[in-house]
Amino acid sequence: GKPIRTDIFEYDRSFRAYKETATENESGWLLNQTFLKSLQDQGLFSRANPSYVVGDIGCGEGDAIISYLQDIDFKGGLQIRAMDNNAYFISDGTRSDDDNPLQDMLPVEKNLTQAKQSQIIPLQDYQIIYGDFAESDIVQAMCTEEEVGQLVHPFDLVYCSHSLYYARQPHKNGRYGITYVLDSIATDLLSNSGIAILFHSCLISDTLSSISYFSRGLTQDLVPSEEDYQTYSVDALVRKSCSELGLTCYDIKYRYGSYFSKNLIKYRDVFKDPNRYHELLDNHDALQDFYRILFIAHRPLENAYANKSPRGWNQLVDNVIDLVEKYGYVPLLPCMQVVLGRQASPELKRKVEVAVDACRNKFSYE
């Protein structure tokens, strides 16, 4: 198999391993479906013309947005504008020709092309945009010149699925990243019936987030404090920014897990010894477990391994195994947050509240 790189953080490989067995797709999808179906039952998405414009900020490979929009009857069809800054997923944003063979396409383009061809969602057209949370003018990136010039707010839905972690620092325009992103979405992107749907993991004890943030030196202790939660947990930061901006925000908390193979514990000593990594190369399950732990470490293995403190690689391996032995998986406690545009009508708020209540009744663990 392909050798393990210890000098760089193999993000794509570790993210794929994490995604392979995380049940987020299933639980997040069901939650999102419940929300959109409730809105559909209340008469949203019945417009025949023009088509519905959906933004996906931090789109990754584009598979999440396609799953979120399935089984909803968007009468007028869909246009998707997908933005990311990971060159592996989307290159530099230049769109290839429509006759480009699928095998030569980057993941997001391949997924959206296949969705358009199969009509698994009623996709009429898509646009892939290269943009960065900390650098880009989101409105200029996501809207056409004509829309910007005429102050058109084209988006019916905007998704940020597990992407706002990357907005927890100042934007180059000087504003705090999450505040800037939410203000741009609510003020300039969303139409008067538009809705933003955000997904992110919460910083709560005994979760993937808590062991990852401790290992990366963000939190002082394996059990995050209230101050840690307010400082780093994106759901808390979104609530704070919405409060400052005067925006309406609703939370629905739910749970899912990151699963490991049944032989995880057997490979504990191999994971802790880079001289034995060749033993993992022909063992798919063990290799995927290794990369799932690396995803939690979220940095080059050399860096994590050299740290012999409780924040280092060896202790992280033990922390992961401890959670798996306790729960059967590594828990995640995410939050879906719904934010309305500045022009949202009282009627839209009422409909969204009905949908939020339906979701809370079905999914919320609180």
CSV table of N, CA, C and O in Angstrom, one decimal, residues 21 52 173 187 213 312 340 355:
chain,number,residue,atom,x,y,z
A,21,THR,N,-16.5,5.7,8.4
A,21,THR,CA,-17.3,5.0,9.4
A,21,THR,C,-18.0,6.0,10.4
A,21,THR,O,-18.6,5.5,11.3
A,52,TYR,N,-34.4,27.2,-7.5
A,52,TYR,CA,-33.9,27.4,-6.2
A,52,TYR,C,-32.4,27.5,-6.2
A,52,TYR,O,-31.7,26.6,-6.8
A,173,ASN,N,-10.2,41.2,6.4
A,173,ASN,CA,-10.8,42.6,6.5
A,173,ASN,C,-10.9,43.1,7.9
A,173,ASN,O,-11.4,44.2,8.1
A,187,THR,N,-27.2,39.1,5.5
A,187,THR,CA,-27.4,40.4,4.9
A,187,THR,C,-27.4,40.4,3.4
A,187,THR,O,-28.2,41.1,2.8
A,213,TYR,N,-9.1,18.6,20.8
A,213,TYR,CA,-8.7,20.0,21.2
A,213,TYR,C,-7.6,20.0,22.2
A,213,TYR,O,-6.8,20.8,22.3
A,312,GLY,N,0.5,14.3,23.6
A,312,GLY,CA,1.2,13.7,22.5
A,312,GLY,C,0.4,12.5,21.8
A,312,GLY,O,-0.7,12.1,22.3
A,340,LEU,N,-31.7,32.8,10.0
A,340,LEU,CA,-32.6,33.4,9.0
A,340,LEU,C,-31.9,34.7,8.5
A,340,LEU,O,-31.2,35.4,9.3
A,355,ALA,N,-40.7,23.7,12.1
A,355,ALA,CA,-39.8,22.7,11.6
A,355,ALA,C,-38.7,22.4,12.7
A,355,ALA,O,-38.3,21.3,12.9
